[in-house]
PDB file of C-alpha atoms and ligand atoms in Angstrom:
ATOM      1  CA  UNK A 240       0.000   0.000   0.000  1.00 93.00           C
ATOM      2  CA  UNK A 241       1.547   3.450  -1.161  1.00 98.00           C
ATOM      3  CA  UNK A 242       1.719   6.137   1.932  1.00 98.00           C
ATOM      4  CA  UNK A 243      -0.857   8.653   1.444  1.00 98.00           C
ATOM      5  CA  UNK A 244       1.372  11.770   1.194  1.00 99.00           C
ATOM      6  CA  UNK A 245       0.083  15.929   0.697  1.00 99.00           C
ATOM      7  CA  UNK A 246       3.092  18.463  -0.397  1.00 99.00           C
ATOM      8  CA  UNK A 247       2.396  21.571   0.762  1.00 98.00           C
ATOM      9  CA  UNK A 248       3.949  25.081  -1.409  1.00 98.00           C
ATOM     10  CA  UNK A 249       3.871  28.615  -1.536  1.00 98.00           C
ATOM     11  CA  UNK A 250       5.087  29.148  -5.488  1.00 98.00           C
ATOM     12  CA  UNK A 251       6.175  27.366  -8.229  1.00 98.00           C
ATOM     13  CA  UNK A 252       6.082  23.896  -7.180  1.00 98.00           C
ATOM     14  CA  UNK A 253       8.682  22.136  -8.916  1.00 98.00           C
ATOM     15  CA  UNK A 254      10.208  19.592  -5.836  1.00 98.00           C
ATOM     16  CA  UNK A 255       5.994  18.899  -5.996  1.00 99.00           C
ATOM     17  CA  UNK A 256       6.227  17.883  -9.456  1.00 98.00           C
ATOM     18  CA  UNK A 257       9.499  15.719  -8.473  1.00 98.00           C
ATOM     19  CA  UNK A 258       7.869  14.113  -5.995  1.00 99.00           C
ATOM     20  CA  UNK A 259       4.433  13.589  -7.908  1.00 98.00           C
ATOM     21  CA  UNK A 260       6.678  11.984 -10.949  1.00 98.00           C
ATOM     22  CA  UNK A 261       8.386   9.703  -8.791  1.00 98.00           C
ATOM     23  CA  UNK A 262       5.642   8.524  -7.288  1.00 98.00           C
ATOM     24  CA  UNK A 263       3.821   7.613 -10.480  1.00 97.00           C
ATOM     25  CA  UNK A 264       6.781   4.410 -10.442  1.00 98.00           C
ATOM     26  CA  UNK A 265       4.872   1.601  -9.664  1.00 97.00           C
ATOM     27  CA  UNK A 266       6.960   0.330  -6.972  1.00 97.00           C
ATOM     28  CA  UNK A 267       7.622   3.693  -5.431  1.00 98.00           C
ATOM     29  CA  UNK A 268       5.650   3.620  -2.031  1.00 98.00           C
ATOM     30  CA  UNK A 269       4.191   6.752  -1.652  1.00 98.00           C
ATOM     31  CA  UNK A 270       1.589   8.723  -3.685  1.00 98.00           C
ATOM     32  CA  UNK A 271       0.692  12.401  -3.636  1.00 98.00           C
ATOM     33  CA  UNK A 272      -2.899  12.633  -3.223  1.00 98.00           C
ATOM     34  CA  UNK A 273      -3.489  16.331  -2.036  1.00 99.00           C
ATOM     35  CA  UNK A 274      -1.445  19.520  -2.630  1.00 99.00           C
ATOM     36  CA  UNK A 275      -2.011  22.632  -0.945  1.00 99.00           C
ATOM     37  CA  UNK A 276      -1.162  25.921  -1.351  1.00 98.00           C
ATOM     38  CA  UNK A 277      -0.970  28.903   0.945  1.00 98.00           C
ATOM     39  CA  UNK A 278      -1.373  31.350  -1.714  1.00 98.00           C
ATOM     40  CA  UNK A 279      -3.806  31.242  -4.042  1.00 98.00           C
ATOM     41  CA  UNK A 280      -1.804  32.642  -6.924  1.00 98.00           C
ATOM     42  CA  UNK A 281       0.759  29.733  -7.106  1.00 98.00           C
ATOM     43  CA  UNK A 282       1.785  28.743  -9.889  1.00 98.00           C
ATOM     44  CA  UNK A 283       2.176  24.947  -8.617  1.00 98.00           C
ATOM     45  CA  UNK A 284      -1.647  24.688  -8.274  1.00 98.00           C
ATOM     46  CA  UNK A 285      -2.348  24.246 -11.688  1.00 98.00           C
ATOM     47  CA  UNK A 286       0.771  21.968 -12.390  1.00 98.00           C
ATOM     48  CA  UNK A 287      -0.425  19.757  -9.912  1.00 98.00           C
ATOM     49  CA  UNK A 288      -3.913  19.930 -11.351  1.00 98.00           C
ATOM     50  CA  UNK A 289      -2.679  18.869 -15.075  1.00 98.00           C
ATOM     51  CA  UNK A 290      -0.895  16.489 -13.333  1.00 98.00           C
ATOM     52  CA  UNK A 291      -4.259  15.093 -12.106  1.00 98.00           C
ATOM     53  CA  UNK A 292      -3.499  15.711  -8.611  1.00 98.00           C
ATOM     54  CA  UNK A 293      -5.654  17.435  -6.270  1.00 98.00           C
ATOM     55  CA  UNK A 294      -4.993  20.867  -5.650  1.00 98.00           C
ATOM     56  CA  UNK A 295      -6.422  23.667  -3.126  1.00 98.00           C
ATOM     57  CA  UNK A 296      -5.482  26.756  -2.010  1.00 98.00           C
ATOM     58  CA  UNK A 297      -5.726  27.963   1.599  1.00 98.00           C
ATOM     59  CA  UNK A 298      -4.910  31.515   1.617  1.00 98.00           C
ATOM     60  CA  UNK A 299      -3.175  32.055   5.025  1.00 98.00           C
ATOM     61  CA  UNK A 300      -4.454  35.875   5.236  1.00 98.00           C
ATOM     62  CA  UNK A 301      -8.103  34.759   5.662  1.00 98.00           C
ATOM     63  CA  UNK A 302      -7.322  33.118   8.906  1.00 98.00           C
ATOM     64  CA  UNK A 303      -6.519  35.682  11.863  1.00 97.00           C
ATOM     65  CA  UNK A 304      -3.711  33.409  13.692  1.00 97.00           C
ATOM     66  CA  UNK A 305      -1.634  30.708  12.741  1.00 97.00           C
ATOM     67  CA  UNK A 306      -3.434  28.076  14.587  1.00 98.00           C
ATOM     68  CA  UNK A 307      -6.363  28.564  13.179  1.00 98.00           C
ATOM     69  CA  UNK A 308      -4.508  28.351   9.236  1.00 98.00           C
ATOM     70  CA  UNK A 309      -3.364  25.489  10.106  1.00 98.00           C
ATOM     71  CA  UNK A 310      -6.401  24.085  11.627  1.00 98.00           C
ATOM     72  CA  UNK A 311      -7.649  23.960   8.085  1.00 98.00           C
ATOM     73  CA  UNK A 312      -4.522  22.783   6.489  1.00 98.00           C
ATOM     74  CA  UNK A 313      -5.377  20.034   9.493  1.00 98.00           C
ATOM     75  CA  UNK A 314      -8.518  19.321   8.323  1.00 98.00           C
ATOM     76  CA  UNK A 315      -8.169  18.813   4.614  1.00 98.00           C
ATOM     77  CA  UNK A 316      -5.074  16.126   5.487  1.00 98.00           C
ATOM     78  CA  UNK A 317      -7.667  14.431   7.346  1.00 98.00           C
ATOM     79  CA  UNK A 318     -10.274  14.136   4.616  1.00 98.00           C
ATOM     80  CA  UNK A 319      -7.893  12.699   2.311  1.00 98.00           C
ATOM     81  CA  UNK A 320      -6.458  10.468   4.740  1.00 98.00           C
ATOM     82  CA  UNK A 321      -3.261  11.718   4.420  1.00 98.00           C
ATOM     83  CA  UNK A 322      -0.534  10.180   6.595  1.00 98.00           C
ATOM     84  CA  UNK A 323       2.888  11.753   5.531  1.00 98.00           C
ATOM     85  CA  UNK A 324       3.143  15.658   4.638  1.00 98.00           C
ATOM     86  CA  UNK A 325       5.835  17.245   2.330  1.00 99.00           C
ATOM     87  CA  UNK A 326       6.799  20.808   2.377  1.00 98.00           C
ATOM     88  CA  UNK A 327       7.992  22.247  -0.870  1.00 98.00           C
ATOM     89  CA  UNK A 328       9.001  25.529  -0.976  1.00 98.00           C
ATOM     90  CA  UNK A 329       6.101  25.867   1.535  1.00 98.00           C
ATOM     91  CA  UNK A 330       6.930  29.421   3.140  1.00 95.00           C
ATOM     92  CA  UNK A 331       4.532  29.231   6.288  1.00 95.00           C
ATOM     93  CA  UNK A 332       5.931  28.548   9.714  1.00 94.00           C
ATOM     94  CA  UNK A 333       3.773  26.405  11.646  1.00 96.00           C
ATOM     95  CA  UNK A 334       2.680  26.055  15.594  1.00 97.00           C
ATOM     96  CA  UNK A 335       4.416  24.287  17.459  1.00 97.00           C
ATOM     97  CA  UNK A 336       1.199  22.267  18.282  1.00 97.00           C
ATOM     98  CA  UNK A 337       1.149  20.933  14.740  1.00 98.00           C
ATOM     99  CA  UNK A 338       4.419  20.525  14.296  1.00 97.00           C
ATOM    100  CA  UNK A 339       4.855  18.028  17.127  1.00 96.00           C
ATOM    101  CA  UNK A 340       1.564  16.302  16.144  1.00 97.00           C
ATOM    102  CA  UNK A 341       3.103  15.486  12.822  1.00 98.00           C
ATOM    103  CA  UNK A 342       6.389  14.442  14.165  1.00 97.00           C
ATOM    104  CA  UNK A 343       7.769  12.100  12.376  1.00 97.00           C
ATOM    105  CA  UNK A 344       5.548  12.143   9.302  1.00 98.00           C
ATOM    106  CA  UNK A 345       6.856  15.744   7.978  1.00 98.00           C
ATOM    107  CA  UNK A 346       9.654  16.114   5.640  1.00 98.00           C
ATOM    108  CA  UNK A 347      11.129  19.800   4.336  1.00 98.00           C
ATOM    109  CA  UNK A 348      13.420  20.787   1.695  1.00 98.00           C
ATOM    110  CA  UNK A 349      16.159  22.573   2.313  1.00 98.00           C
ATOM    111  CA  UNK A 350      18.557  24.223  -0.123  1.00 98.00           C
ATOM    112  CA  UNK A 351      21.821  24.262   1.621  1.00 98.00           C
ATOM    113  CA  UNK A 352      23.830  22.191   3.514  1.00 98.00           C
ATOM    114  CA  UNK A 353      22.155  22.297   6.699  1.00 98.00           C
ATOM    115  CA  UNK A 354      22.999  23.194   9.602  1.00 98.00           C
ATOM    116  CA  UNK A 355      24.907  25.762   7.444  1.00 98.00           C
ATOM    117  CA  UNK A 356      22.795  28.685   6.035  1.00 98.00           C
ATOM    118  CA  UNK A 357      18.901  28.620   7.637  1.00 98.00           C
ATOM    119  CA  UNK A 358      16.252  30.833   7.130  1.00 96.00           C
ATOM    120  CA  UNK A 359      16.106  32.848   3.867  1.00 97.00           C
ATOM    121  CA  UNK A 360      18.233  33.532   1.054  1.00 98.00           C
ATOM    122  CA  UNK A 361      20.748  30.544   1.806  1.00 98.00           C
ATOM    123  CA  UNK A 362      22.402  30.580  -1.531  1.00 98.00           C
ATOM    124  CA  UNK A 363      23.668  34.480  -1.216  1.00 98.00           C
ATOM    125  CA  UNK A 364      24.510  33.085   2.567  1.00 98.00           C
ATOM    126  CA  UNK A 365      26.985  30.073   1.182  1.00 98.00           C
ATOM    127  CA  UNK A 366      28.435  32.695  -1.069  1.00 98.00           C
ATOM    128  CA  UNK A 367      29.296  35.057   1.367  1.00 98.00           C
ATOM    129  CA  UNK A 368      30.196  32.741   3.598  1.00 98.00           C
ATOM    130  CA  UNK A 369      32.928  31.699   0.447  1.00 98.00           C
ATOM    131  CA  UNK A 370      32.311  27.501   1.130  1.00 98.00           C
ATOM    132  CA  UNK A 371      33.150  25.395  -2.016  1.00 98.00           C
ATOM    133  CA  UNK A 372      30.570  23.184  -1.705  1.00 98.00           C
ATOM    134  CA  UNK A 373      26.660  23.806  -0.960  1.00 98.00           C
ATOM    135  CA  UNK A 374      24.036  21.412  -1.473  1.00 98.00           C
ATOM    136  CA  UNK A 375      20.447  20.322  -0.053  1.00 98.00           C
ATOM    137  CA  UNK A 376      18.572  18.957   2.823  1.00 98.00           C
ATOM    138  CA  UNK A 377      15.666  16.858   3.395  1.00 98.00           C
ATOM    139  CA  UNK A 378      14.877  16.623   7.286  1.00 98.00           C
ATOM    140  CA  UNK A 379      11.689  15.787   9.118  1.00 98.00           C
ATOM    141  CA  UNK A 380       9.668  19.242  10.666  1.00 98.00           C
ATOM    142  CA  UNK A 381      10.065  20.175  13.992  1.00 97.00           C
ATOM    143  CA  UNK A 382       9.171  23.216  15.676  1.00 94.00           C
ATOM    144  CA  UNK A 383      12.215  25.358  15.042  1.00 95.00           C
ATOM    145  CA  UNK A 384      12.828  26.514  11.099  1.00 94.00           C
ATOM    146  CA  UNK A 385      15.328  24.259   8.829  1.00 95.00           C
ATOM    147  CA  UNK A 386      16.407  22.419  11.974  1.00 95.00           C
ATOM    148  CA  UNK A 387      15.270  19.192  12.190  1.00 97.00           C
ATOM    149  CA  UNK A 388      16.664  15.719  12.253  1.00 98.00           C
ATOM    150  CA  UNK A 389      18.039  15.399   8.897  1.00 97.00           C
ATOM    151  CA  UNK A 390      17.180  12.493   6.241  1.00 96.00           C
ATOM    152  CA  UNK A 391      19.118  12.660   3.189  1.00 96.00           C
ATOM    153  CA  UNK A 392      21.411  15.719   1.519  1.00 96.00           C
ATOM    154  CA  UNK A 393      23.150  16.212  -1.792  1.00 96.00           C
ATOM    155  CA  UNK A 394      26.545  18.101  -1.866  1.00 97.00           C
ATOM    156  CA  UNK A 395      26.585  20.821  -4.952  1.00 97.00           C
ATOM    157  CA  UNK A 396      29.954  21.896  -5.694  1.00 97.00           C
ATOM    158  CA  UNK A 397      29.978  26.504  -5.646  1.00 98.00           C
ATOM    159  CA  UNK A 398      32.072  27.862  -9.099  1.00 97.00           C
ATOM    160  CA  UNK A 399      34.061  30.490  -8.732  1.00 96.00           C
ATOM    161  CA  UNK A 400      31.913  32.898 -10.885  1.00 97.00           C
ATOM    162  CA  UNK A 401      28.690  31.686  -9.114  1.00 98.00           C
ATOM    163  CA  UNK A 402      26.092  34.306  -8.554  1.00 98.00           C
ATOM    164  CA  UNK A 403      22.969  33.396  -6.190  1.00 98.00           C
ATOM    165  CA  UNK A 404      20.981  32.507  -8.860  1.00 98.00           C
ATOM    166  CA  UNK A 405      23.489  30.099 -10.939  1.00 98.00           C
ATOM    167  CA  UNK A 406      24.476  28.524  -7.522  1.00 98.00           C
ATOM    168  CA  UNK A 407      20.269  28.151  -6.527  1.00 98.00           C
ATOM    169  CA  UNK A 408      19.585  26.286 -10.235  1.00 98.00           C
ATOM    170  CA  UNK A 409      22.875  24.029  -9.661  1.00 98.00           C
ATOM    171  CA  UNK A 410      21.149  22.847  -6.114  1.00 98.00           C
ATOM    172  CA  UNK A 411      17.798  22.874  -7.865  1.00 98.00           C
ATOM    173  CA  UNK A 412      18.521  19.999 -10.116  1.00 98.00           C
ATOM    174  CA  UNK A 413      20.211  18.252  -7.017  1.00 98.00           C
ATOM    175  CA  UNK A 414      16.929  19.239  -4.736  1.00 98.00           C
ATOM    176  CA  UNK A 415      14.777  16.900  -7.488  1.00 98.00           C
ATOM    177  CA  UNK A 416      16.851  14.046  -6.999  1.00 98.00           C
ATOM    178  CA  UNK A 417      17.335  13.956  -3.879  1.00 98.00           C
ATOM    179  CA  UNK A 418      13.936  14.671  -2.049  1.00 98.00           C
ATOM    180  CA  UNK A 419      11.816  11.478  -4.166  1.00 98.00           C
ATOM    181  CA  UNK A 420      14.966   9.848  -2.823  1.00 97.00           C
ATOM    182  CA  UNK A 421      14.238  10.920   0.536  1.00 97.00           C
ATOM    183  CA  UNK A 422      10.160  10.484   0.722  1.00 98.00           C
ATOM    184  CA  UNK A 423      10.949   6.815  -0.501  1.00 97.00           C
ATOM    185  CA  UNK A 424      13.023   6.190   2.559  1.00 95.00           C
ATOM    186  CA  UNK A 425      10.411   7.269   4.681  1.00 97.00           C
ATOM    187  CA  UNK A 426       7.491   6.199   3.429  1.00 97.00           C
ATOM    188  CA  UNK A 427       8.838   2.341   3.051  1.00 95.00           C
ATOM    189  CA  UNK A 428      10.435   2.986   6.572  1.00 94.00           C
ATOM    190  CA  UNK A 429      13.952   2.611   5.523  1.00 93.00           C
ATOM    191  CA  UNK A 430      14.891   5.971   7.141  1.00 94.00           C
ATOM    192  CA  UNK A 431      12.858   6.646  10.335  1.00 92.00           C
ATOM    193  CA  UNK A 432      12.953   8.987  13.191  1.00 95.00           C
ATOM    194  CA  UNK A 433      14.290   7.833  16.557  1.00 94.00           C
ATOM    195  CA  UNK A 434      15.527   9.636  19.762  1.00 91.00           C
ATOM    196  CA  UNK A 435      15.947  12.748  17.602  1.00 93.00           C
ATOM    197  CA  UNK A 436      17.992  11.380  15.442  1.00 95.00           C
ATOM    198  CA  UNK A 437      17.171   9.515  11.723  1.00 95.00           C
ATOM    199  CA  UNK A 438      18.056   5.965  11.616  1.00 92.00           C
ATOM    200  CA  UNK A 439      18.632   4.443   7.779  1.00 90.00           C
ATOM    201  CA  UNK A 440      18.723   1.027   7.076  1.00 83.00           C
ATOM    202  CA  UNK A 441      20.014  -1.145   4.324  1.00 63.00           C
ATOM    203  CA  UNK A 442      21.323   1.566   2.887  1.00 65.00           C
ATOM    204  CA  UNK A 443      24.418   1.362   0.352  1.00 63.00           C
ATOM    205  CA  UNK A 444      26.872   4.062   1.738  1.00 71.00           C
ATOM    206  CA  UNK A 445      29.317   5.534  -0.587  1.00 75.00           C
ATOM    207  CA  UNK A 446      32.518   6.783   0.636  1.00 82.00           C
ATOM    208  CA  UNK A 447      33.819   8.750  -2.447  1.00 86.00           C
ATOM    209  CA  UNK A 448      34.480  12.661  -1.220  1.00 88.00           C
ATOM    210  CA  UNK A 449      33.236  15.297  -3.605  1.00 89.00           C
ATOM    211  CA  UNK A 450      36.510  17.811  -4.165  1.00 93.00           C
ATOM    212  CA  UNK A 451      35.557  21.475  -5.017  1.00 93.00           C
ATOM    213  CA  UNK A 452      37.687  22.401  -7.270  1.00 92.00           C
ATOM    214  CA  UNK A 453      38.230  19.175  -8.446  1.00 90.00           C
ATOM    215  CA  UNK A 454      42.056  17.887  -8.104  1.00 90.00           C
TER     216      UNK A 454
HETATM  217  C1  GAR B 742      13.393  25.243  -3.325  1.00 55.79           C
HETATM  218  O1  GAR B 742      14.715  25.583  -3.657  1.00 55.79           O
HETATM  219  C2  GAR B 742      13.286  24.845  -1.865  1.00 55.79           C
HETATM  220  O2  GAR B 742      14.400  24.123  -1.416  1.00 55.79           O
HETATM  221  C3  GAR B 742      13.212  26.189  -1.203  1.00 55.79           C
HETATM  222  O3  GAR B 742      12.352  26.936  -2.026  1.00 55.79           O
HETATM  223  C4  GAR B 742      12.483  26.477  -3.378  1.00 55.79           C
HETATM  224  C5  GAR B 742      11.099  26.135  -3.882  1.00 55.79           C
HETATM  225  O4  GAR B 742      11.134  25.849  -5.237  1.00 55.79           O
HETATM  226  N1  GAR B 742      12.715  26.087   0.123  1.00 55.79           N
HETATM  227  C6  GAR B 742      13.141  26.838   1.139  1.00 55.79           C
HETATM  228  O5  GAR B 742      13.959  27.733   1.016  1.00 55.79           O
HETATM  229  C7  GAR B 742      12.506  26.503   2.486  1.00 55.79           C
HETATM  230  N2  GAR B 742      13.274  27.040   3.551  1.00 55.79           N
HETATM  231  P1  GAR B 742       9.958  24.993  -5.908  1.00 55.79           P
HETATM  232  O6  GAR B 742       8.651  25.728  -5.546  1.00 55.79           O
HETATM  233  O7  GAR B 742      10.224  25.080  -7.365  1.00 55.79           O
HETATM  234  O8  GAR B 742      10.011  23.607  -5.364  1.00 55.79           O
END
């Protein structure tokens, strides 16, 4: 039985179309069944709605706190039976209250190496920071923003003429690899969260470094 699984966005929803391809694979064990949006004009709405998924937007500003937005983010997951929830470029903090209820069975996308470079504009961060090497995160949700127990990550080597946006497409392409790879080691249980920490199992590690520059 696939997992059940909404992705929630804010914009242009392409890690939703990653993860709604990859599921279409017979043997992958998740499905996405519901996307949401917290604002209406997003353009991944109608992307997922070619893609035959269901789509609805929940503007946040039509609910006077957070709790109560995501009281009806809450109750839509529930109507479609929904047991595993994606953020995508989902730009909503949550309460804590829903947060913990959903520990374990959120993911988020990252696009740095976290811990390095939280919060917004993390490719301008890794370039000012000078690293060689920035990449992408997929951890489970907690509470506190970009900083939970992390799942899977992709390292994306930083040229030395990058600009924020070169760097941001570069980690892109990694970002749509990397999360269906994640959500599959959830949903089948192969990664799974445990003391605070993600445990993976039977997983093939490989030891090659990435150099940046390249020897
Ligand atoms: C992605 O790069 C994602 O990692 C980032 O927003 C972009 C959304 O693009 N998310 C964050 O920065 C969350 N802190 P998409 O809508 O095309 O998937």
């Amino acid at each position: 039985m696939k997992k059940r699984v909404a992705v929630l966005i804010s914009g242009r929803g392409s890690n939703m179309m990653a993860l709604i391809e990859a599921a279409r694979a017979c043997d992958y064990p998740a499905e996405v069944a519901l996307v949401i949006s917290n604002r209406p004009e997003a353009a991944g709405l109608q992307h997922a709605r070619d893609a035959r998924v269901k789509a609805l937007a929940i503007d946040h500003k039509a609910y006077a706190t957070r709790a109560a937005f995501d009281a009806a983010v809450e109750t839509q997951l529930a109507a479609e039976g929904i047991e595993l929830v994606c953020h995508a470029g989902f730009m909503r903090i949550q309460t804590e209250a829903f947060a913990t209820r959903w520990l374990g069975r959120q993911l988020n996308i990252h696009p740095s190496l976290l811990p390095s470079f939280k919060g917004l504009h993390p490719h301008k961060q890794a370039l000012d920071a000078g690293v060689r090497v920035s990449g992408c995160t997929v951890h489970f949700v907690t509470a506190e923003l970009d900083a939970g127990p992390i799942v899977a990550q992709a390292a994306v080597p930083v040229l030395a003429d990058d600009t924020p946006q070169t760097l941001a497409d570069r980690v892109l392409s990694a970002e749509h690899r990397l999360y269906p790879l994640a959500l599959s080691l959830v949903a089948s249980g192969r990664a799974r969260l445990e003391g605070g920490r993600v445990l993976l199992n039977a997983l093939v590690n490989s030891t090659d470094p990435l150099f940046s520059p390249t020897p």
